[in-house]
CSV table of C-alpha atoms and ligand atoms in Angstrom, one decimal:
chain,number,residue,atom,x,y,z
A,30,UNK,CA,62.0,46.0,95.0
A,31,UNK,CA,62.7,42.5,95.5
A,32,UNK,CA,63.0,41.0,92.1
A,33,UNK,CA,59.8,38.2,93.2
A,34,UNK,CA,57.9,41.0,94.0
A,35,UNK,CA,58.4,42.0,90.7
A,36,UNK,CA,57.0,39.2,89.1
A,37,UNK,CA,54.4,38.8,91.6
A,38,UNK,CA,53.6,42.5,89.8
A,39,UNK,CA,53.9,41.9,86.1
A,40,UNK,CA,50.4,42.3,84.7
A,41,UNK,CA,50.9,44.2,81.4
A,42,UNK,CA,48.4,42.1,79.6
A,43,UNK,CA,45.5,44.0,78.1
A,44,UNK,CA,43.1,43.4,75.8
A,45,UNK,CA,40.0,45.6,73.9
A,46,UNK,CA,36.7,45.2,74.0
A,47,UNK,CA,34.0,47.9,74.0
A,48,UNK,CA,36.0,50.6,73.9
A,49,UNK,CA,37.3,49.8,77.3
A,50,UNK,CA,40.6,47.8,78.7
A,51,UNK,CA,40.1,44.8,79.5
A,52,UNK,CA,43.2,44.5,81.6
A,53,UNK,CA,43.9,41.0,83.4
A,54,UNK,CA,47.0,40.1,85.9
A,55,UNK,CA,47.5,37.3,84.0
A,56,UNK,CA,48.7,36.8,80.5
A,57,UNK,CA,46.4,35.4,78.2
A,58,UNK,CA,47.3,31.6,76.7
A,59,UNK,CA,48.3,32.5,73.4
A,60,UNK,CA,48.7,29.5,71.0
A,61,UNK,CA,49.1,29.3,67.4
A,62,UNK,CA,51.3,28.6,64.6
A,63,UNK,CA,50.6,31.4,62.7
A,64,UNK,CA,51.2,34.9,63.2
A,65,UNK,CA,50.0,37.9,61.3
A,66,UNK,CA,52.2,40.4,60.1
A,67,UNK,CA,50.8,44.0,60.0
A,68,UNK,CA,51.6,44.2,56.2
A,69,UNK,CA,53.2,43.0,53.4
A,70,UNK,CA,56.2,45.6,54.2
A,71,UNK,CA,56.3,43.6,57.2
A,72,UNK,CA,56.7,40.1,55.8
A,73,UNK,CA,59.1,41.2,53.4
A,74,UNK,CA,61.2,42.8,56.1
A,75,UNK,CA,60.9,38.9,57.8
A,76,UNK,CA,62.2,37.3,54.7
A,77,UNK,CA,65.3,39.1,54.5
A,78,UNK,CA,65.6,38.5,58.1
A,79,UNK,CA,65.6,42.0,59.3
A,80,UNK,CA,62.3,41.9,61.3
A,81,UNK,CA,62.3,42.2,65.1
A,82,UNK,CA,58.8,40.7,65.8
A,83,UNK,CA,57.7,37.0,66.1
A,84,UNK,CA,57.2,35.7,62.8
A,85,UNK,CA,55.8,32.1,64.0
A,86,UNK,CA,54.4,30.3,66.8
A,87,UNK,CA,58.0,28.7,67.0
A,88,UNK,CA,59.3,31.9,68.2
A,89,UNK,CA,57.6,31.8,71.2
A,90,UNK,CA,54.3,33.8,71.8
A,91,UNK,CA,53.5,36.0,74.7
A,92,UNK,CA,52.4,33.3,76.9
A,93,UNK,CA,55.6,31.9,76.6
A,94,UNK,CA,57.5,35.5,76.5
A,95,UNK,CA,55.7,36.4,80.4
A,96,UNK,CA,56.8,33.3,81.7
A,97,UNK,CA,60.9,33.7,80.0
A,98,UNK,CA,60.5,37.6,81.2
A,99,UNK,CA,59.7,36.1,84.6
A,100,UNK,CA,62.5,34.1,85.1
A,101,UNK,CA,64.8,36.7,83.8
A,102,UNK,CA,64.2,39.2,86.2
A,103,UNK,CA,64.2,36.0,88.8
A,104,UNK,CA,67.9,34.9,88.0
A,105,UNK,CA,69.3,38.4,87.3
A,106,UNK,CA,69.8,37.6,83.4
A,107,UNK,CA,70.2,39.2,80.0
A,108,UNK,CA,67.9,36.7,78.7
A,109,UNK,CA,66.1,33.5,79.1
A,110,UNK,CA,64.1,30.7,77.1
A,111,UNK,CA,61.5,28.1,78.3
A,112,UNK,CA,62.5,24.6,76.9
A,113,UNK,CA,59.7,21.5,76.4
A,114,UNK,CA,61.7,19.8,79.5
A,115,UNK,CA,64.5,20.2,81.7
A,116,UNK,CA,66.5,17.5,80.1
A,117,UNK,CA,65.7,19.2,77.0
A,118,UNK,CA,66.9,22.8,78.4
A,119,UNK,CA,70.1,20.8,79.7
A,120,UNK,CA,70.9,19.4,75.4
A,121,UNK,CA,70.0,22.4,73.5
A,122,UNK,CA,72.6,24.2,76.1
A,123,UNK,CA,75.3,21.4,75.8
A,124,UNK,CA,74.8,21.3,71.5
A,125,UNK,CA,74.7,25.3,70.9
A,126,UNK,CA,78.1,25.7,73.0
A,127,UNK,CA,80.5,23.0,72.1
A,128,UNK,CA,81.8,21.5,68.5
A,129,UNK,CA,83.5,18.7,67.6
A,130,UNK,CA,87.0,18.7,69.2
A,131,UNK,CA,86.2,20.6,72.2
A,132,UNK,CA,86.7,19.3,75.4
A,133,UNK,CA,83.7,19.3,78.0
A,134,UNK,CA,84.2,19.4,82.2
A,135,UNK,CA,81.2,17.8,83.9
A,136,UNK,CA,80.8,17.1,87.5
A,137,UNK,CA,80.2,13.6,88.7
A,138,UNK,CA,76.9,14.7,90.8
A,139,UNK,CA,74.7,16.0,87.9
A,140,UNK,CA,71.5,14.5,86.8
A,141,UNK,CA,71.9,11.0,85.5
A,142,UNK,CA,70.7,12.0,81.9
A,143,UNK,CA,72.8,15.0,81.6
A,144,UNK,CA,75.9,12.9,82.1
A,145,UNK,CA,74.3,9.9,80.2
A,146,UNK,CA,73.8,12.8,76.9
A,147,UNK,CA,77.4,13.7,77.0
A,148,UNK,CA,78.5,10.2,76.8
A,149,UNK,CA,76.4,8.4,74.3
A,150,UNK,CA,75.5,11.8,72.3
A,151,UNK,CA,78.1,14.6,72.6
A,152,UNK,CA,81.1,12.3,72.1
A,153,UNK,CA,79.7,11.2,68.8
A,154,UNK,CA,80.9,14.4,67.6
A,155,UNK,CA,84.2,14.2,69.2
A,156,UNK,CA,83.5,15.8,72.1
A,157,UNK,CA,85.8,14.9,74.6
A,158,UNK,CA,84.0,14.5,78.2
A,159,UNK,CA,86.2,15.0,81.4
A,160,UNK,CA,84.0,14.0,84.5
A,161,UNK,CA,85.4,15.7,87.4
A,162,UNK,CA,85.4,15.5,91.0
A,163,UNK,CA,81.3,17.1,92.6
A,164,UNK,CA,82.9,19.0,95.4
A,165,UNK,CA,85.4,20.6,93.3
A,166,UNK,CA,86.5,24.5,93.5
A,167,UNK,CA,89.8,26.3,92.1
A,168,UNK,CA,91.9,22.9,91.9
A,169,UNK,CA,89.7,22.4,88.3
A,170,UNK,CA,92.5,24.7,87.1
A,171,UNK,CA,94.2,21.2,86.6
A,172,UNK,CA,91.4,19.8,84.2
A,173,UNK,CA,92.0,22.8,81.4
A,174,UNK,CA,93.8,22.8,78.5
A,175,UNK,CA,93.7,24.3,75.1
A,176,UNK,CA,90.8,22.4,74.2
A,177,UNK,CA,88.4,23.0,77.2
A,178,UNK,CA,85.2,24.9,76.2
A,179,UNK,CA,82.8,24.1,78.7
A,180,UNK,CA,82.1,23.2,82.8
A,181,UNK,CA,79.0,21.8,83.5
A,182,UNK,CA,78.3,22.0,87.3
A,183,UNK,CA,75.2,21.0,89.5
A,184,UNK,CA,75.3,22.7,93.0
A,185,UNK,CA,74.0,20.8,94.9
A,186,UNK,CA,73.5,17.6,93.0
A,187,UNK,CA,69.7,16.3,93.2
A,188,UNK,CA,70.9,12.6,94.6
A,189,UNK,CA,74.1,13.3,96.8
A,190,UNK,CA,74.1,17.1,97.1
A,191,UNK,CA,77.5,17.9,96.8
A,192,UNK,CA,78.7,21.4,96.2
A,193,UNK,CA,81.0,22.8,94.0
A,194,UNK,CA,83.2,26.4,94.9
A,195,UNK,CA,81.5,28.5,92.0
A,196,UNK,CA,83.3,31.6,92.4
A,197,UNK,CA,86.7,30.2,92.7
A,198,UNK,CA,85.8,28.5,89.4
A,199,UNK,CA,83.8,31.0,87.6
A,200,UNK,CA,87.6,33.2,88.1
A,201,UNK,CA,89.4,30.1,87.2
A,202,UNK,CA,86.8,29.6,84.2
A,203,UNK,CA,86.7,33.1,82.9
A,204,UNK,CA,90.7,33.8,82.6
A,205,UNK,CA,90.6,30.8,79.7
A,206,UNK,CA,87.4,32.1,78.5
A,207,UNK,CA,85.8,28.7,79.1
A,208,UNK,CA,81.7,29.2,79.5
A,209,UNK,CA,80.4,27.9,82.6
A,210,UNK,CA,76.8,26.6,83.0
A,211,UNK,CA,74.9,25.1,86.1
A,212,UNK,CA,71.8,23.2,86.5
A,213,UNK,CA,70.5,25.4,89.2
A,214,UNK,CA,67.4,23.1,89.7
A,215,UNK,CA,67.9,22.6,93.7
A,216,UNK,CA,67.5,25.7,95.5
A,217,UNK,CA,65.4,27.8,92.2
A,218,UNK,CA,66.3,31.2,91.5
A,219,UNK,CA,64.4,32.5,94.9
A,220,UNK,CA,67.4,31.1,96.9
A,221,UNK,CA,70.3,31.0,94.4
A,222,UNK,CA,71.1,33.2,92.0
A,223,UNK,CA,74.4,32.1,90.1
A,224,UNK,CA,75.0,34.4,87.7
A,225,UNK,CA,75.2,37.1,90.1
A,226,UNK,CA,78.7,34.5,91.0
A,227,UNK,CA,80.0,34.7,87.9
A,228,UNK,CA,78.5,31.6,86.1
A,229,UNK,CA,77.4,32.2,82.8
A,230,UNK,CA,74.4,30.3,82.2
A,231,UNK,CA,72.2,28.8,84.5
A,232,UNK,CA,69.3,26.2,83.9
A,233,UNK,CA,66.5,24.9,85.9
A,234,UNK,CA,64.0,21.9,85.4
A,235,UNK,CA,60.8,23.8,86.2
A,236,UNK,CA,59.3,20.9,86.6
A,237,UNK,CA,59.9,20.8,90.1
A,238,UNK,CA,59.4,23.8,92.7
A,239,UNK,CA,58.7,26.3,90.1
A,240,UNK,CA,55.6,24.3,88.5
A,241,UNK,CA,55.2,22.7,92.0
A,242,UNK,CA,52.4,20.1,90.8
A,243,UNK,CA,53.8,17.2,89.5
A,244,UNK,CA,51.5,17.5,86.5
A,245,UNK,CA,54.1,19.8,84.4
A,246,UNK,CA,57.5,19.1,82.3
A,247,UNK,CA,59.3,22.5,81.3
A,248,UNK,CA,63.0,24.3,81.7
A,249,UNK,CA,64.4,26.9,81.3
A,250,UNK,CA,67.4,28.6,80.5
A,251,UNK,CA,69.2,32.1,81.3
A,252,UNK,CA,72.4,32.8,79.8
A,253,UNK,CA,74.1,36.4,80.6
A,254,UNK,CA,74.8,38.9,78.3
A,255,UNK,CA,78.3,37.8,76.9
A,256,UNK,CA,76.7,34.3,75.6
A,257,UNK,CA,72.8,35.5,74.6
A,258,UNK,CA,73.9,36.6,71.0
A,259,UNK,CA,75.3,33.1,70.8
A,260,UNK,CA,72.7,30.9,72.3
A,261,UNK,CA,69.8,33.0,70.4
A,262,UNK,CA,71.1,32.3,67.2
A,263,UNK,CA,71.7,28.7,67.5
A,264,UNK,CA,67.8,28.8,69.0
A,265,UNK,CA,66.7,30.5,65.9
A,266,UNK,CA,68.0,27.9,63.6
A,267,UNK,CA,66.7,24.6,65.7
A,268,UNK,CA,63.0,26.6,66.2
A,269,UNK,CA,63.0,25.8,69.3
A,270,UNK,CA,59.2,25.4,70.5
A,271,UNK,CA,57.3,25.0,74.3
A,272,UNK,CA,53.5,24.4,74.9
A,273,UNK,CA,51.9,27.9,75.9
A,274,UNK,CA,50.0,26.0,78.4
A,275,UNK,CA,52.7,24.5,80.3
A,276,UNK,CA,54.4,28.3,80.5
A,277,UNK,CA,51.3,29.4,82.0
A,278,UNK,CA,51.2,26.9,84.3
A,279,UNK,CA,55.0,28.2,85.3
A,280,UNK,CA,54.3,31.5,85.4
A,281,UNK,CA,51.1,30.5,88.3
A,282,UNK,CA,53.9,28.6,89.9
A,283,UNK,CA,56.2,31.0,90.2
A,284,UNK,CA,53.3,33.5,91.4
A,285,UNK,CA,53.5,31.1,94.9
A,286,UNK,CA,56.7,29.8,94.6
A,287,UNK,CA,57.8,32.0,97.6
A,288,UNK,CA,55.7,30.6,100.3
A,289,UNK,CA,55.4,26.9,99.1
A,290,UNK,CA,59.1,27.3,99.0
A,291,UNK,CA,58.8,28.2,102.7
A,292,UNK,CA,57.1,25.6,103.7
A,293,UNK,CA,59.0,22.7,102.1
A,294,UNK,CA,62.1,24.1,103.2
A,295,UNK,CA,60.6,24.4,107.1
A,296,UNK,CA,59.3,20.7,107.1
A,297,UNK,CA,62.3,19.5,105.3
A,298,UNK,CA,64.7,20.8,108.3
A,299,UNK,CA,62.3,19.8,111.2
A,300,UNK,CA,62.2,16.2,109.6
A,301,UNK,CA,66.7,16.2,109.0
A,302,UNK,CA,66.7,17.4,112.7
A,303,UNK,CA,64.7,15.0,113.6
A,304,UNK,CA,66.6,12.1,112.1
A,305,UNK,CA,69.9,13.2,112.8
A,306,UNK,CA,70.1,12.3,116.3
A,307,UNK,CA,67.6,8.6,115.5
A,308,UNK,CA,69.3,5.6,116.3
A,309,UNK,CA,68.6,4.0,113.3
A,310,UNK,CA,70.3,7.0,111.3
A,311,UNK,CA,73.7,7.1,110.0
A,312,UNK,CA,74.3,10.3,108.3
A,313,UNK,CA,71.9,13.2,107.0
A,314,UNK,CA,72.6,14.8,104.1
A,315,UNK,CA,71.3,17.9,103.5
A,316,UNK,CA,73.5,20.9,102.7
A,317,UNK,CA,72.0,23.5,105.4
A,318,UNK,CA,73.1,21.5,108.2
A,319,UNK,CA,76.4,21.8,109.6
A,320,UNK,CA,77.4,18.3,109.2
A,321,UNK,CA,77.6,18.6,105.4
A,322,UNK,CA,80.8,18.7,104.1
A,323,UNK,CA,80.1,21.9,102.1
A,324,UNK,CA,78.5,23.4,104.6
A,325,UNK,CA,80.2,26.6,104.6
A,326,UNK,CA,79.9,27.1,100.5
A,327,UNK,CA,76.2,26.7,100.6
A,328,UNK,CA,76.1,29.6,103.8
A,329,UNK,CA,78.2,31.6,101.3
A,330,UNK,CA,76.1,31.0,98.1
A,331,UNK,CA,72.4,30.1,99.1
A,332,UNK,CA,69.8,32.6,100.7
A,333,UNK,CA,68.0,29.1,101.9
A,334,UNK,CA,67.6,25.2,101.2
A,335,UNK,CA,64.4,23.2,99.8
A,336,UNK,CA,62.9,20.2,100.5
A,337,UNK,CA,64.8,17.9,99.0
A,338,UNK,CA,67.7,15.5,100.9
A,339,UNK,CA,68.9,12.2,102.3
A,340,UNK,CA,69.8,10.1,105.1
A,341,UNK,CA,71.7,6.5,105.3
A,342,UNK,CA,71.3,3.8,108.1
A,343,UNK,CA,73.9,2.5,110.3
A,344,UNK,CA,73.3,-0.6,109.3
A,345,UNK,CA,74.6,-1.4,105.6
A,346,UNK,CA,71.3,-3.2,104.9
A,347,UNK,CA,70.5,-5.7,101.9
A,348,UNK,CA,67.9,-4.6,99.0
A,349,UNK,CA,66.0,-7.1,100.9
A,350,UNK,CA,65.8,-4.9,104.4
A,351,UNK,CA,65.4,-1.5,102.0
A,352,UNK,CA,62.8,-3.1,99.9
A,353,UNK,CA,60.6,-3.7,103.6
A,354,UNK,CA,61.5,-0.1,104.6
A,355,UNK,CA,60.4,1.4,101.3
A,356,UNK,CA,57.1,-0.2,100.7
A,357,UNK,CA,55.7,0.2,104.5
A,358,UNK,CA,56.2,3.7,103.8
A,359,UNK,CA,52.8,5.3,103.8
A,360,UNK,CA,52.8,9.0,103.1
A,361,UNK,CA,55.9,9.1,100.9
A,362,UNK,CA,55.3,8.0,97.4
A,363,UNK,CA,57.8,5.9,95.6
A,364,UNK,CA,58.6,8.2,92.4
A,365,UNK,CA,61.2,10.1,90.4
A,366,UNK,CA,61.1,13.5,90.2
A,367,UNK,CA,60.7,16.0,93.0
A,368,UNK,CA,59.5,19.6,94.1
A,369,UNK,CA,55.9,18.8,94.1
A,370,UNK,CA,53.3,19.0,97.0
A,371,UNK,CA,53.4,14.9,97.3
A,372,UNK,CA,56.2,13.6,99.2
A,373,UNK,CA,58.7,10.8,97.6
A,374,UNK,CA,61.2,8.5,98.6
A,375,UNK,CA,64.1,7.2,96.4
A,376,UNK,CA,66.6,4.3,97.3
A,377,UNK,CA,70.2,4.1,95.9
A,378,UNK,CA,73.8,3.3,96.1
A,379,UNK,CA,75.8,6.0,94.2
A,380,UNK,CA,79.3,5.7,92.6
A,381,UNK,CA,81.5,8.3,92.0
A,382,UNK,CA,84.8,8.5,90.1
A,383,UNK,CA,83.8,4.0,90.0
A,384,UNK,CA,83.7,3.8,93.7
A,385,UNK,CA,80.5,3.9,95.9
A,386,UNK,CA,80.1,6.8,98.0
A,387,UNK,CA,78.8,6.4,101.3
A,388,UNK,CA,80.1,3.2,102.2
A,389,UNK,CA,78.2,1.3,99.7
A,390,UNK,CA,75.2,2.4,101.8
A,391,UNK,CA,71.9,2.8,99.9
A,392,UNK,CA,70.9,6.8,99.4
A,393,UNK,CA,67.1,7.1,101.1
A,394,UNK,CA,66.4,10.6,99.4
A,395,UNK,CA,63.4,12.6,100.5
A,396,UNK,CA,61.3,15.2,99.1
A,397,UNK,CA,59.4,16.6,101.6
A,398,UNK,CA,56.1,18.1,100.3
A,399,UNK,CA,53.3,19.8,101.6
A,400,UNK,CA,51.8,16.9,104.3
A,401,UNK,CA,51.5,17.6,108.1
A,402,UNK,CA,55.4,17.3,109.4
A,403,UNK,CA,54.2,15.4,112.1
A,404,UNK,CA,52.5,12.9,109.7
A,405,UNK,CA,55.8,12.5,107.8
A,406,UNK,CA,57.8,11.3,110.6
A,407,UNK,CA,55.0,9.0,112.0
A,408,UNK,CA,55.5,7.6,108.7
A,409,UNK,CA,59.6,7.2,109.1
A,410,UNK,CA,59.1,6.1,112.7
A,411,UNK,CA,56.4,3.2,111.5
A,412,UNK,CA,58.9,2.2,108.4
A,413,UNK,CA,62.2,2.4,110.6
A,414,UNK,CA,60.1,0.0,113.4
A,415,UNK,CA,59.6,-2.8,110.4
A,416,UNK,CA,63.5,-2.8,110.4
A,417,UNK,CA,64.1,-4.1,114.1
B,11,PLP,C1,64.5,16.6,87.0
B,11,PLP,C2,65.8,17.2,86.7
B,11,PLP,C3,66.2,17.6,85.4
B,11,PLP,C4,65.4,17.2,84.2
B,11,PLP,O1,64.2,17.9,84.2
B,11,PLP,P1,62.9,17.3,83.5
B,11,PLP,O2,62.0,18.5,83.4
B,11,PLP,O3,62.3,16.2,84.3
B,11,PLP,O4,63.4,16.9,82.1
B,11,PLP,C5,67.4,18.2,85.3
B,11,PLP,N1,68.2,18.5,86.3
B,11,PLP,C6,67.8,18.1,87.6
B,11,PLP,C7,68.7,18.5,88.7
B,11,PLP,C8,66.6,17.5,87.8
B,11,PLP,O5,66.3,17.2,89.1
C-alpha cells in the first residue's frame, strides 16, 4: 500500500463509553501536563528512568504521537518528532549533533535563518561553519577533513531552488561517517523521500503544504535508525514540547495533502509555461522544467514539484520599477512564507558565495495557491502591462 494511503488509514483511536467503542478516525486532542501513572510501581519505575511510557505532557501525548507516526511512515523513517516551528526543528537538529570544535558544511541556498543560526549561534561554541557551493554533488569530498561532522543541505532551496547531488554525497558523507541532514520543506515527503537516498535526517517546516493554511507554525523531524538513539536522548534532556492543537491541525493536513498538492503543482506549471516564452520574462526558475540547471537531478530524485518558483525580467529593473510591479499585483499577496491556499509574491536580489546571482536581477518568487490559474496570470499580465 502506498505509504499516504496509509495514513489516510490510521484511525486507531478509541475510546469507552457505555460499554461500547466509541471509535473515531481521528485522534482525539489530548493536552495536559500531567500524566497518570497506573501505580506507584509505575512511578518508581519512571524515577529510576526505566519506564517506557510518557511520564509528562513534555513527552509528547498522543495527539502529538499520530501526527510524528504519520510522518514517519511518510518519509520512510525510524523515527520522527514534531517541533513548535520549522526553524525550531532546523536548531534542535543543528545543537543535538555538533560540539564545540566540529566543523559544520552548509549550503549557500538554505533558509535565511538556518544559515543566520549557525553564524551568530553555533560558532559561539566553536563551531566552525563552511558554507558551500548550493548545486554541489561529489566534489564536497574537498570541503572534509578530520573535523567535519555535519552537511546541512536544502534541495531545492526555497528562494533560488538550486539542487544539490544527494546520493553522490550521502556516499561521499557516509565513508567519513559525517551525518547528513536536509531541510526537505520544498517538495514534502509525498514527492521526495530522502532518506530512502541515503540522507540521514530529513526536516520539514510543516508550516507550509503539510498544514496548508497559513494559520499553523510546526516541523518536524525524521532521523533514520543509525542517529534516533542519539537525537532521542538529547530530546529527552531539552523536553522538548509542541502544542497538541497545531499537530492536529498537521495530521488534517496531511489527510489532503495529496490532492492540494496536485493542484498547486498543476497551476504552478501552467503559470511557468506560460511565462517562459512572455516577452517581459528573462528566466524561469522552477526545477521541473528543463531549462533548470539541475534539471536532470530533480527527474532522478523527485516523484513531482510544488507550487513554489521564480522568474526574472529582461530588463535589470530599479526597486523603483519592482516596487510598481509588486503592489499592482492583485491576487498575489505580498508575504513570507509559502504552501498555503493564498498566493504570494516575494522580490529579491540573492548573493551567493558574496556575488549576486542572476545578474543582480531581482528574484520575483511565486507561490501559486489554490485561485483560478487563469485569474493568476490576468493578474501577472495586468502587473507586467504597468511596466511598459
Ligand atoms: C519556512 C521555512 C522554514 C522555517 O519554518 P517555520 O515553520 O516558518 O519556522 C525552514 N525551511 C524552509 C525551507 C522554509 O521555507
Amino acid at each position: 500500500m502506498d505509504n499516504h494511503s496509509k495514513v489516510i488509514g490510521l484511525h486507531d483511536y478509541s475510546d469507552s463509553h457505555g460499554g461500547y467503542k466509541i471509535r473515531t478516525i481521528n485522534p482525539t486532542i489530548q493536552s495536559g501536563s500531567t500524566v497518570l501513572f497506573e501505580s506507584y510501581e509505575d512511578m518508581q519505575l519512571a524515577h529510576q528512568g526505566q519506564y517506557s511510557g510518557i511520564t509528562y505532557g513534555t513527552g509528547g501525548l498522543s495527539t502529538q504521537k499520530a501526527f510524528e507516526k504519520a510522518m514517519c511512515s511518510l518519509e520512510n523513517g525510524h523515527s520522527s518528532y514534531a517541533f513548535s516551528s520549522g526553524i525550531n526543528a532546523v536548531i534542535n537538529t543543528l545543537m543535538a549533533f555538533t560540539r564545540s570544535g566540529d566543523e559544520v558544511l552548509i549550503v549557500d541556498n538554505v533558509y535565511g535563518p538556518t544559515a543566520k543560526f549557525c553564524d551568530k549561534v553555533l560558532t559561539k561554541f566553536s563551531i566552525k561553519i563552511t558554507h558551500i557551493e548550493s548545486s554541489i554533488g561529489a566534489e564536497i569530498n574537498e570541503y572534509i577533513n578530520g573535523n567535519t561532522k555535519l552537511i546541512f543541505l536544502e534541495s531545492p532551496g526555497s528562494n533560488t531552488f538550486e539542487i544539490q547531488d544527494l546520493t553522490a554525497i550521502a556516499k561521499v558523507a557516509k565513508k567519513s561517517d559525517i551525518i547528513t541532514v536536509i531541510d526537505s520543506t520544498w517538495a514534502t515527503p509525498l514527492y521526495f523521500k530522502p532518506l530512502d537516498l541515503g540522507i540521514d535526517v530529513s526536516i520539514h517546516s510543516a508550516t507550509k503544504y503539510i498544514c496548508g493554511y497559513s494559520d499553523v507554525l510546526l516541523g518536524c523531524v525524521t532521523v533514520n535508525k543509525k542517529y534516533s538513539e542519539e537525537f532521542d536522548e538529547y530530546l529527552h534532556t531539552i523536553e522538548n514540547y509542541t502544542n497538541s492543537h497545531d499537530c492536529y491541525l498537521a495530521l488534517r493536513g496531511l489527510r489532503s495533502l495529496r490532492v492540494r498538492l496536485k493542484a498547486h503543482e498543476q497551476s504552478a506549471y501552467e503559470i511557468a509555461r506560460w511565462l517562459e516564452p512572455a516577452e517581459i520574462v528573462d528566466s524561469v526558475i522552477h526545477p521541473g522544467l528543463d531549462s533548470h540547471p539541475q534539471h536532470h537531478l530533480w527527474k532522478r530524485d523527485f516523484t513531482g514539484a510544488s507550487g513554489l518558483f521564480a522568474f526574472t525580467f529582461k530588463e535589470k529593473y530599479s526597486e523603483q520599477k519592482i516596487a510598481i510591479f509588486m503592489n499592482s499585483l492583485e491576487m498575489f499577496g505580498l508575504g513570507y512564507s509559502w504552501g498555503g491556499f493564498k498566493s504570494l509574491a516575494t522580490a529579491r536580489q540573492y548573493k551567493r558565495n558574496g556575488q549576486y546571482v542572476h545578474q543582480g536581477k531581482h528574484l520575483i518568487r511565486l507561490n501559486i495557491g489554490l485561485e483560478n490559474t487563469q485569474d493568476l496570470i490576468e493578474d501577472l499580465k495586468s502587473s507586467f502591462s504597468k511596466l511598459n
